[in-house]
Structure formats: C-alpha cells, structure tokens
GROMACS .gro file of N, CA and C in nm:
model
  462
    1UNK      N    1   3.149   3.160  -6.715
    1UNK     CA    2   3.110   3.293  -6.671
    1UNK      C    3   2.961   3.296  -6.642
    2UNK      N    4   2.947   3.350  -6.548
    2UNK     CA    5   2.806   3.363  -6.494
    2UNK      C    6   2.759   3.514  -6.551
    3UNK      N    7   2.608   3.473  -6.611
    3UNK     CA    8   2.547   3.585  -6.665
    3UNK      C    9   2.404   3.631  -6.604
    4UNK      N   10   2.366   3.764  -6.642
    4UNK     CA   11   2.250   3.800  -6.609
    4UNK      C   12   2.136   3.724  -6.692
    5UNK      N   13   2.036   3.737  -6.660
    5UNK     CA   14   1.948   3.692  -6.754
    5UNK      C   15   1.921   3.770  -6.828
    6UNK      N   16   1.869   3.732  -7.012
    6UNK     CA   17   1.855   3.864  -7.085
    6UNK      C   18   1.745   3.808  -7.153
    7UNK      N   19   1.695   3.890  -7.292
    7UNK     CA   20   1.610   3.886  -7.371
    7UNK      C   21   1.600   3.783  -7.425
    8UNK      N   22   1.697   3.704  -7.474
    8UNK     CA   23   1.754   3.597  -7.583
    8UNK      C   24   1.743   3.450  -7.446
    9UNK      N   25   1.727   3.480  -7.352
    9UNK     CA   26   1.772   3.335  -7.222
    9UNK      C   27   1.640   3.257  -7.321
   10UNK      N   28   1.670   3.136  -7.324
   10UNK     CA   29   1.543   3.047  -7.366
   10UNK      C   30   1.472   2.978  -7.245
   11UNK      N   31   1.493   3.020  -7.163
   11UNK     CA   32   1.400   3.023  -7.035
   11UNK      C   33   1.297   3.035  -6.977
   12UNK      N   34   1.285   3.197  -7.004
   12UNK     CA   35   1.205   3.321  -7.004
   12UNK      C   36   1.079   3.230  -7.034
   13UNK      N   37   0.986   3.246  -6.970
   13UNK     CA   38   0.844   3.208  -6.982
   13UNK      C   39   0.795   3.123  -6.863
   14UNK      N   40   0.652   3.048  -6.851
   14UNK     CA   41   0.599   2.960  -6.807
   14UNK      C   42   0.589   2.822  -6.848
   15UNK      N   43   0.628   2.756  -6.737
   15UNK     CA   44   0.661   2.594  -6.791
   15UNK      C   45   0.557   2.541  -6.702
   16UNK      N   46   0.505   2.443  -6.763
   16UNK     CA   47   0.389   2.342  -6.703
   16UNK      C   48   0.510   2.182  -6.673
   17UNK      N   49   0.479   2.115  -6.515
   17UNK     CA   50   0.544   1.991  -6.536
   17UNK      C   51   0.480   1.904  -6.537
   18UNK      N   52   0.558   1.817  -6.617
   18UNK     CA   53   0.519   1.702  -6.680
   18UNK      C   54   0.532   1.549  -6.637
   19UNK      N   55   0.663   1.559  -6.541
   19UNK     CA   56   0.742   1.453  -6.498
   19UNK      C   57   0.820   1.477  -6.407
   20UNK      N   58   0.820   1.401  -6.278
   20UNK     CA   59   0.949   1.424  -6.173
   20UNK      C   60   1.007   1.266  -6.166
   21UNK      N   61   1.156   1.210  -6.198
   21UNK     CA   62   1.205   1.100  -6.192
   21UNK      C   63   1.298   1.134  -6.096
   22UNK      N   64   1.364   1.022  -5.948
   22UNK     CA   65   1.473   1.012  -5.913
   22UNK      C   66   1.557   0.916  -6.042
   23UNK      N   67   1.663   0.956  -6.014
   23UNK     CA   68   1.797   0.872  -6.083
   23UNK      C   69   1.917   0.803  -5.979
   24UNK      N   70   1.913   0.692  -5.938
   24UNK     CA   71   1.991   0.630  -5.813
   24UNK      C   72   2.139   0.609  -5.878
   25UNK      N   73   2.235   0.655  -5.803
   25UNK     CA   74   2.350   0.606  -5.830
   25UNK      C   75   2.365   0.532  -5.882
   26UNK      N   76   2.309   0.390  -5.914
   26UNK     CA   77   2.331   0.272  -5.934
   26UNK      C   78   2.260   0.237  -6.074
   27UNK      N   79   2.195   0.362  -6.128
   27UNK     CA   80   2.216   0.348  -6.239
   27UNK      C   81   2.028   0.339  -6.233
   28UNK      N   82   1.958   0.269  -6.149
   28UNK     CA   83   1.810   0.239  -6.125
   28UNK      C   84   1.731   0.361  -6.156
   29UNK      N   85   1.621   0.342  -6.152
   29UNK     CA   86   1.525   0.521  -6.167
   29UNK      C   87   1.424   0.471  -6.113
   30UNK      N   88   1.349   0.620  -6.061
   30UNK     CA   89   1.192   0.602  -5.972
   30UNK      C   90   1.101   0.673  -6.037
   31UNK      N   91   1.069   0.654  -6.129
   31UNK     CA   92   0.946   0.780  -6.225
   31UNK      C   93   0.837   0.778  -6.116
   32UNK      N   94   0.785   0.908  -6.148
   32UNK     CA   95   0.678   0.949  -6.068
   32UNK      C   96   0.701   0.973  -5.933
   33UNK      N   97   0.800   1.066  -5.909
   33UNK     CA   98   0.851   1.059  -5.743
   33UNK      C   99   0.747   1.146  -5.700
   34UNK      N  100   0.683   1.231  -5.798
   34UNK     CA  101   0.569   1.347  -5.740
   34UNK      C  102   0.431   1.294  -5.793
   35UNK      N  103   0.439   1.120  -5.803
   35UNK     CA  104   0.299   1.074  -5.869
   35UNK      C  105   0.248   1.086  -6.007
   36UNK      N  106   0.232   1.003  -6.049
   36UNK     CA  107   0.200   0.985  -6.200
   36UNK      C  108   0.193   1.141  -6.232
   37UNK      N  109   0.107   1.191  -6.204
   37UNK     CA  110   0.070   1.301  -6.324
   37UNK      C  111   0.113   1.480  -6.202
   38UNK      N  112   0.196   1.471  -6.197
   38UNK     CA  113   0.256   1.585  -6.055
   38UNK      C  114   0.192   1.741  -6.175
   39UNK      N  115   0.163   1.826  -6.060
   39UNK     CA  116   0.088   1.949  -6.103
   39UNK      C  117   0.232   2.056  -6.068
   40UNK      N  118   0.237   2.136  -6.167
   40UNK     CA  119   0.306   2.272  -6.122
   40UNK      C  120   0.349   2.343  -6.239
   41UNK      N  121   0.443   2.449  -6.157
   41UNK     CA  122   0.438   2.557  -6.273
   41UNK      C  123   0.570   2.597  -6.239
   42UNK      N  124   0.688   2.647  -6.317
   42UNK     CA  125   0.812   2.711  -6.304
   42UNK      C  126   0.784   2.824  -6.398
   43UNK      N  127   0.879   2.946  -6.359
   43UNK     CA  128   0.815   3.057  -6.430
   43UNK      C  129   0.979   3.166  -6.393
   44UNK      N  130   1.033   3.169  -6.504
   44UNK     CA  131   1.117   3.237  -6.540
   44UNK      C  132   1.115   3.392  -6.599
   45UNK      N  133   1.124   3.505  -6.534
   45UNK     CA  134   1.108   3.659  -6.574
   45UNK      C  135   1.274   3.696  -6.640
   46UNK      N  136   1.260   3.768  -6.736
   46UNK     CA  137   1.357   3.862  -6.821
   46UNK      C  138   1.432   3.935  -6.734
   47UNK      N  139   1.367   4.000  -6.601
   47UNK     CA  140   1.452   4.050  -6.504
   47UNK      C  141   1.536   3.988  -6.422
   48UNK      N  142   1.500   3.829  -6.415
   48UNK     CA  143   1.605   3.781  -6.313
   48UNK      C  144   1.539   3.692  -6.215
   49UNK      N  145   1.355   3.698  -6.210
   49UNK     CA  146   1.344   3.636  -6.067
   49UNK      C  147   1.300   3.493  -6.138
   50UNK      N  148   1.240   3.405  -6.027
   50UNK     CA  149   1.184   3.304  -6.097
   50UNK      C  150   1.089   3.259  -5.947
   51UNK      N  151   1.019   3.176  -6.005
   51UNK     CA  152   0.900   3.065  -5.905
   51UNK      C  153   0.888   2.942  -5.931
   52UNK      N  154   0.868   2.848  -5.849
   52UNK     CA  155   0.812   2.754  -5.894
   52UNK      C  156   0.746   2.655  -5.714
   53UNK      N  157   0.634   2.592  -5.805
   53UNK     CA  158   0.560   2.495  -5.731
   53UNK      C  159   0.522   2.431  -5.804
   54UNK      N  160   0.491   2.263  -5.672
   54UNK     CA  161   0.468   2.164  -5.764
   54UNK      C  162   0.415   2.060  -5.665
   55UNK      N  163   0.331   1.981  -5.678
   55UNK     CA  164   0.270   1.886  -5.630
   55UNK      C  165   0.236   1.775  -5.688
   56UNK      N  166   0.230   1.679  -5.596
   56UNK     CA  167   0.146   1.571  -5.618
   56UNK      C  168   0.005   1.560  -5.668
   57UNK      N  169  -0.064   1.483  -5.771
   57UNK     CA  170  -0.198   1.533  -5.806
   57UNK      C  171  -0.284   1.479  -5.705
   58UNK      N  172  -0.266   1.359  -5.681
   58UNK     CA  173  -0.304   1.290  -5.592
   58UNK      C  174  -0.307   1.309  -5.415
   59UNK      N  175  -0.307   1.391  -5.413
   59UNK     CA  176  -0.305   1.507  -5.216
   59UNK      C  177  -0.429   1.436  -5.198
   60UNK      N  178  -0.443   1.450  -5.082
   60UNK     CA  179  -0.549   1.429  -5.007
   60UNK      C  180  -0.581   1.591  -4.944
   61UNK      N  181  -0.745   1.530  -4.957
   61UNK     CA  182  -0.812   1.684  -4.941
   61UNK      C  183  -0.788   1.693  -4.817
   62UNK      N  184  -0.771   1.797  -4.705
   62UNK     CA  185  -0.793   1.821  -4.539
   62UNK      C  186  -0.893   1.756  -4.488
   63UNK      N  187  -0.920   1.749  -4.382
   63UNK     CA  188  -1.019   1.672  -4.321
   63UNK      C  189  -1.186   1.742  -4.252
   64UNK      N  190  -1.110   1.918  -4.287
   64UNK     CA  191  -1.201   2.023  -4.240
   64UNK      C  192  -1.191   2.113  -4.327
   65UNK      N  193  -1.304   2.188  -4.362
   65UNK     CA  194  -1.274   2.337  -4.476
   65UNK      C  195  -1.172   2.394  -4.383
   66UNK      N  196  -1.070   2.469  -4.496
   66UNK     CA  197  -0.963   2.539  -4.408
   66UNK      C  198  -0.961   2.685  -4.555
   67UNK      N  199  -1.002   2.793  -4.498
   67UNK     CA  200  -1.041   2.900  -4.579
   67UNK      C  201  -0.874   2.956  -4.605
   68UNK      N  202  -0.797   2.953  -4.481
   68UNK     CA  203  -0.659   3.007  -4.490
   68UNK      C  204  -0.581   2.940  -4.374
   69UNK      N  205  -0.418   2.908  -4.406
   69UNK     CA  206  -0.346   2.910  -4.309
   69UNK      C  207  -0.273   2.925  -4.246
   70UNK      N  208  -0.364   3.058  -4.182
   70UNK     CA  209  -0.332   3.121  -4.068
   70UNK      C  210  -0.494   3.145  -3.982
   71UNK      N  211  -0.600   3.044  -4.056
   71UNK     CA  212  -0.728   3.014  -3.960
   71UNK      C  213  -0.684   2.939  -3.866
   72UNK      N  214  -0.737   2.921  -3.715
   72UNK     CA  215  -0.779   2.840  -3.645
   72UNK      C  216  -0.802   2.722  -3.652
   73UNK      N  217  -0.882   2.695  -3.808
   73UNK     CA  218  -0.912   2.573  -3.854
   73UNK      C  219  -0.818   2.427  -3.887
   74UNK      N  220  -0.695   2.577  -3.929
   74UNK     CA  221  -0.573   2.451  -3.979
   74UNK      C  222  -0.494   2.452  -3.873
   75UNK      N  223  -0.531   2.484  -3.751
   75UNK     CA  224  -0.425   2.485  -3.665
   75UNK      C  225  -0.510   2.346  -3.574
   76UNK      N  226  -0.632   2.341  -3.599
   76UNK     CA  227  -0.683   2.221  -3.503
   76UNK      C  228  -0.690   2.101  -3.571
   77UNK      N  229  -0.617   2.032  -3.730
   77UNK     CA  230  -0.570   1.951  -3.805
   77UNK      C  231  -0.493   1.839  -3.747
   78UNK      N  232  -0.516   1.706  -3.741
   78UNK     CA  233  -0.377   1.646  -3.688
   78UNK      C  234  -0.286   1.643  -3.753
   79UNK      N  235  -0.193   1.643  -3.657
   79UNK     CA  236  -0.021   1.661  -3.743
   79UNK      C  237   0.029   1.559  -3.818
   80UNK      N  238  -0.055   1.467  -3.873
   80UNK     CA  239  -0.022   1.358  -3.979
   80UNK      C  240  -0.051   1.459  -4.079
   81UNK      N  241  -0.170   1.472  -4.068
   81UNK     CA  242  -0.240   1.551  -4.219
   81UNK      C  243  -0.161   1.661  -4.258
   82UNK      N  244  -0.156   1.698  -4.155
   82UNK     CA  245  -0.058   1.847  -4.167
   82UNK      C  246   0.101   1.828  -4.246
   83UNK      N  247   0.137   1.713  -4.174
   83UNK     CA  248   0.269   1.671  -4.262
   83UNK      C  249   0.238   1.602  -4.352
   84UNK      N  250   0.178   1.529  -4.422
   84UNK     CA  251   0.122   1.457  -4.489
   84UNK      C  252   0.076   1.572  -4.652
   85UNK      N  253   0.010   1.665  -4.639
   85UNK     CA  254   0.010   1.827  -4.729
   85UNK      C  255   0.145   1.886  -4.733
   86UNK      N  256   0.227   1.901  -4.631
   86UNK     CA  257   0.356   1.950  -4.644
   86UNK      C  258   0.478   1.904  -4.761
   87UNK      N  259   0.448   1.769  -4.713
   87UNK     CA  260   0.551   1.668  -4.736
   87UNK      C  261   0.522   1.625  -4.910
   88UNK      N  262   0.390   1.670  -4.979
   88UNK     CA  263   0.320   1.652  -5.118
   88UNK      C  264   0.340   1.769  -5.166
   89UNK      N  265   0.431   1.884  -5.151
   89UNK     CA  266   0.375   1.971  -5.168
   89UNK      C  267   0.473   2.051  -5.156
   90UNK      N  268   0.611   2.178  -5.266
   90UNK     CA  269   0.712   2.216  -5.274
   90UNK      C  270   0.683   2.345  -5.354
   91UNK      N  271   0.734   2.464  -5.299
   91UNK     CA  272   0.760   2.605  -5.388
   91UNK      C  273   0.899   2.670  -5.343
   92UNK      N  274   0.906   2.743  -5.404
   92UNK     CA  275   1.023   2.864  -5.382
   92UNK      C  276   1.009   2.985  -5.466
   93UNK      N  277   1.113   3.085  -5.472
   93UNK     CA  278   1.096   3.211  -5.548
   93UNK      C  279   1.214   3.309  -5.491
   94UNK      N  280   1.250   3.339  -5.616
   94UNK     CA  281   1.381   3.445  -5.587
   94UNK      C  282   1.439   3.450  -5.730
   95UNK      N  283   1.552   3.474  -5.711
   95UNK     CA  284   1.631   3.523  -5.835
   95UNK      C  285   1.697   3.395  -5.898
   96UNK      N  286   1.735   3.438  -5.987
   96UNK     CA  287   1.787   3.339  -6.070
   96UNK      C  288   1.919   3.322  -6.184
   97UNK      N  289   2.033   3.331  -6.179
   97UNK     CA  290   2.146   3.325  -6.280
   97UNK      C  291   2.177   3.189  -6.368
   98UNK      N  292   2.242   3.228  -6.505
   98UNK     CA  293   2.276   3.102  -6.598
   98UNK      C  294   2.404   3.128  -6.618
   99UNK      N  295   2.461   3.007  -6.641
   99UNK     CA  296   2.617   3.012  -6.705
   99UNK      C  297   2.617   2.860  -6.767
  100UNK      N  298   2.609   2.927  -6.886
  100UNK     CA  299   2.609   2.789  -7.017
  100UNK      C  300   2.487   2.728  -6.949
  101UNK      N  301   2.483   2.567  -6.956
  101UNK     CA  302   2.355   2.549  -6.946
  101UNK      C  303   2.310   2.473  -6.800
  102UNK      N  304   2.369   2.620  -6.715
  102UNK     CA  305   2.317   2.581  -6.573
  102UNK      C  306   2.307   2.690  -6.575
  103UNK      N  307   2.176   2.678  -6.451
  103UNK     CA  308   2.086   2.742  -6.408
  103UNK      C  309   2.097   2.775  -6.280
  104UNK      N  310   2.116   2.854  -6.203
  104UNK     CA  311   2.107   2.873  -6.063
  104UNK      C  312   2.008   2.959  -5.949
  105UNK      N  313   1.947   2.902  -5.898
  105UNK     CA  314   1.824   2.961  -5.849
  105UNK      C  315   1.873   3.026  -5.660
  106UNK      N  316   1.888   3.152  -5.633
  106UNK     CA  317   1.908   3.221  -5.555
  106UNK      C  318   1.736   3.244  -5.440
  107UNK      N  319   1.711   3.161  -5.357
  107UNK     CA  320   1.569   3.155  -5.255
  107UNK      C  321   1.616   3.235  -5.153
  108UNK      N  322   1.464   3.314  -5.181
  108UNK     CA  323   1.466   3.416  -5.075
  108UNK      C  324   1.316   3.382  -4.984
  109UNK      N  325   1.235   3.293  -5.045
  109UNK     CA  326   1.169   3.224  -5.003
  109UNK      C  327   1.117   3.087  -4.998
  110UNK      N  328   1.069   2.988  -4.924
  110UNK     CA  329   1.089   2.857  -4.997
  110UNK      C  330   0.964   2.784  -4.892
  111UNK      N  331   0.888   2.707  -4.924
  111UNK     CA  332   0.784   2.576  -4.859
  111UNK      C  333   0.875   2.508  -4.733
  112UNK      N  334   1.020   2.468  -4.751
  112UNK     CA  335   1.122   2.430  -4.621
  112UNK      C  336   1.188   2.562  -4.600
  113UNK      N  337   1.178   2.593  -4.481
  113UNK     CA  338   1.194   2.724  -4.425
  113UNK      C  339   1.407   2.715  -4.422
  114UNK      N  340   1.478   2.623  -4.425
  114UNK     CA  341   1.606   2.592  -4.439
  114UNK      C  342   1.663   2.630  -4.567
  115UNK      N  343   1.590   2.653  -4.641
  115UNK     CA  344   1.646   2.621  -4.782
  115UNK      C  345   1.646   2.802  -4.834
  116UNK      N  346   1.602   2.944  -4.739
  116UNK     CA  347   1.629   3.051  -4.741
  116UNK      C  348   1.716   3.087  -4.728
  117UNK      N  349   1.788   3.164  -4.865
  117UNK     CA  350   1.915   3.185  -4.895
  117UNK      C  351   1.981   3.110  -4.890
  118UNK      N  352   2.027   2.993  -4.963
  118UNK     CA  353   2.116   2.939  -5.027
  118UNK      C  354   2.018   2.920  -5.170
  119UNK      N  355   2.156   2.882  -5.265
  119UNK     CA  356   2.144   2.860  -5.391
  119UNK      C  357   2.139   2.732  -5.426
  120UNK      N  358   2.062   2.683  -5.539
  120UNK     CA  359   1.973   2.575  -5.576
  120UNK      C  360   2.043   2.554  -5.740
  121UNK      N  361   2.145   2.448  -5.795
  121UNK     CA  362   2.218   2.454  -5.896
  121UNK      C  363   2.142   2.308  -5.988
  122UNK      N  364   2.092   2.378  -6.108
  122UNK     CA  365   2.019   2.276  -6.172
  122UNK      C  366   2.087   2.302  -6.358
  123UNK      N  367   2.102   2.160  -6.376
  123UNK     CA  368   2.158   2.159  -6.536
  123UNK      C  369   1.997   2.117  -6.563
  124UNK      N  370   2.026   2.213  -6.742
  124UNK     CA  371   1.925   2.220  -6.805
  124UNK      C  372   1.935   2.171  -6.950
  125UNK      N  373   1.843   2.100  -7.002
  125UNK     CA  374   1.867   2.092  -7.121
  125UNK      C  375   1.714   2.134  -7.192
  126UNK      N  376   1.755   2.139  -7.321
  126UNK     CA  377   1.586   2.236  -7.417
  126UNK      C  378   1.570   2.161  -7.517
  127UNK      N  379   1.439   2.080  -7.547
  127UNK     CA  380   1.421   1.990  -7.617
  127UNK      C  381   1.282   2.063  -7.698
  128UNK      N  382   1.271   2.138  -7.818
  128UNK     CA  383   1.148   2.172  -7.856
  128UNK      C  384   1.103   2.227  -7.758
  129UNK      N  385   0.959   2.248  -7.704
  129UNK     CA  386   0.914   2.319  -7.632
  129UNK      C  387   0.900   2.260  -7.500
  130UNK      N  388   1.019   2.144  -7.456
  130UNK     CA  389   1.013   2.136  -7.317
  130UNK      C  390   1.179   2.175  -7.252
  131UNK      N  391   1.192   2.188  -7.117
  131UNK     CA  392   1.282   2.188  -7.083
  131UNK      C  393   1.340   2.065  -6.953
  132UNK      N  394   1.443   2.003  -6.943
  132UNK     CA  395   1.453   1.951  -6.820
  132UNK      C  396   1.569   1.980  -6.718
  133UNK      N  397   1.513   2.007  -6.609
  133UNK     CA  398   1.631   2.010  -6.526
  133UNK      C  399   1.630   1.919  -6.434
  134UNK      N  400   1.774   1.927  -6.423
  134UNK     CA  401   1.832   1.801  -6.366
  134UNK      C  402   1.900   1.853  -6.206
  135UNK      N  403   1.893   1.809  -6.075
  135UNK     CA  404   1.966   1.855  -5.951
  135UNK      C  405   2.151   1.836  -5.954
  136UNK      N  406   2.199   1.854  -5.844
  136UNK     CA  407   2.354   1.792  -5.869
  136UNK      C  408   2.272   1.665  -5.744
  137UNK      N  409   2.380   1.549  -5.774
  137UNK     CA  410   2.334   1.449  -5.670
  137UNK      C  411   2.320   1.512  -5.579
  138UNK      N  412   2.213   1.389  -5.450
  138UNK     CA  413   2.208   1.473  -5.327
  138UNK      C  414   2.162   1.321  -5.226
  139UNK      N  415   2.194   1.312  -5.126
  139UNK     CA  416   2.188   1.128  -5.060
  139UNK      C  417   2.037   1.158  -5.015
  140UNK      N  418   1.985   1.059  -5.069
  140UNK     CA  419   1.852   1.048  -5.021
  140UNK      C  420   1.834   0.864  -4.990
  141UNK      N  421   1.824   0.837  -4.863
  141UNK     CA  422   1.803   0.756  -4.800
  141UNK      C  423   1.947   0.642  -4.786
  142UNK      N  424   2.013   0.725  -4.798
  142UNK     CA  425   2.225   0.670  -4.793
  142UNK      C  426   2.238   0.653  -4.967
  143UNK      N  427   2.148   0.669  -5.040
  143UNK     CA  428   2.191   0.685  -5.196
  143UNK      C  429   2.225   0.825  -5.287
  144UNK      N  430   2.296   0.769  -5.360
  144UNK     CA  431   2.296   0.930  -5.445
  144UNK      C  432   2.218   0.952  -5.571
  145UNK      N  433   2.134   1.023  -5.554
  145UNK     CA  434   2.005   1.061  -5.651
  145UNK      C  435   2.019   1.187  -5.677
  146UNK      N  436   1.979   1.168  -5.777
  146UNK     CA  437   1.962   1.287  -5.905
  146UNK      C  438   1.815   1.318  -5.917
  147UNK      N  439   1.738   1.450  -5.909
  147UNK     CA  440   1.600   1.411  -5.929
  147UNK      C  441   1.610   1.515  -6.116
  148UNK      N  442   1.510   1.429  -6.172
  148UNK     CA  443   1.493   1.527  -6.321
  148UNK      C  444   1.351   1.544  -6.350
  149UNK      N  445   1.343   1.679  -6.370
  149UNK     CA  446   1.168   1.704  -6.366
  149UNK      C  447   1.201   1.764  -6.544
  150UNK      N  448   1.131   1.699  -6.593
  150UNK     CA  449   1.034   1.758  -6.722
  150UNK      C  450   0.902   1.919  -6.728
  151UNK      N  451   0.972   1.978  -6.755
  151UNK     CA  452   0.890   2.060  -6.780
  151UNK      C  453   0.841   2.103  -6.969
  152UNK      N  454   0.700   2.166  -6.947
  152UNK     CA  455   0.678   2.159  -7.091
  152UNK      C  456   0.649   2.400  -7.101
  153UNK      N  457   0.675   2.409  -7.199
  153UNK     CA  458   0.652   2.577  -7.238
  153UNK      C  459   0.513   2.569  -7.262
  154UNK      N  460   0.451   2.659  -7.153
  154UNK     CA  461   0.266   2.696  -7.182
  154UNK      C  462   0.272   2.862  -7.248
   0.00000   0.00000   0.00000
C-alpha cells in the first residue's frame, strides 16, 4: 500500500551525499560514478515534496565569468563545455510517496528536461544516520546497472 508521507517517515530531513556506485549485472561495481568525493543534497519535507542535486566535485570551472544562465555569456560557451557542466551535474524536485521501503519520487521538474512527469522508483535502506538508495536496473551502455548513492542525515 502506498502511503502519504507523515510525521514518523524516517526520511524527513536533509541528507548530505556521500557516495554514488554503479552495480553491473555481472555482479562488477564502479565506485565513484559522480567522482571520488560527489557534492549534493536530497531533502525530504513532511508534506510530501522532495529535491535533490548532486555533482561531481571535480567540474571544471567555465571558461568565462557567467553571472546567470540566461546571460549572453553562457550562450557564447562552446558546446563541449556546455555539455561537459551538464553531463557533471543532476537535480530534480516534486513530490514524493513510500510504500514499505520504497520510495517514489513524482518530477515536476528535472536538469533532463525528459524525465518531467514520470516517476523515479528507488529502494531504500536506513543505516544509523545514513540512508541508501538504490535505482531499479536500467541498461547503461547494453548492461544492467543499478546505481546506489549513500547519503548521510545533516
């Protein structure tokens, strides 16, 4: 049974991450798919919504000050760099439902403009003050990978 989120969800709060691993069908693993030490934040509300972003620590700075983008500045960028920041670099935000210990994340906005409105199904497990979630497989490069990010409670 799928539930609302409530008072008692052990969710509820701000998570700092710690770790992003693929898991290959074959049993192999890729630690550090977002680079040794990946930056972000997941953030779970009592009402229902949630956020999260996350990066690579290791980005490369732009090649020009870029104040905002929707300046001029980032529009005269080459399109390596431009994909190159894109491609390091993942958020979303919307609502969020649990049933037992999955998690389901409802995007109403997202960094890949494809991924608006549909739902995002992640098993969770709660270890002390971290949590991890885990994807359902998904083929990444003709394999089936699992990605599992570590998150820690700030």
């Amino acid at each position: 049974m799928t539930t609302p989120p409530s008072e008692n969800n052990p969710l509820i709060g701000m998570w700092k991450l710690i770790s992003a691993t693929a898991i290959h069908a074959n049993g192999t693993a890729t630690p550090d798919v977002y680079g040794t030490y990946p930056v972000g934040y997941i953030t779970y509300t009592s009402d229902g919504h949630m956020m999260v972003m996350f990066a690579r620590s290791d980005r490369s700075p732009l090649s020009q000050e870029v104040l905002s983008p929707l300046s001029p500045q980032m529009q005269s960028l080459p399109v390596e760099e431009l994909a190159q920041a894109f491609t390091t670099f993942n958020a979303y935000a919307g609502t969020y439902t649990l049933s037992g210990n999955t998690v389901t994340h409802q995007l109403e906005i997202a960094s890949i403009p494809n991924r608006v409105g549909t739902a995002l199904v992640r098993m969770f497990t709660l270890n002390e003050s971290q949590v991890t979630l885990r994807t359902s497989p998904v083929l990444t490069g003709g394999v089936e990978t699992v990605f599992e990010l570590v998150w820690e409670r700030i």
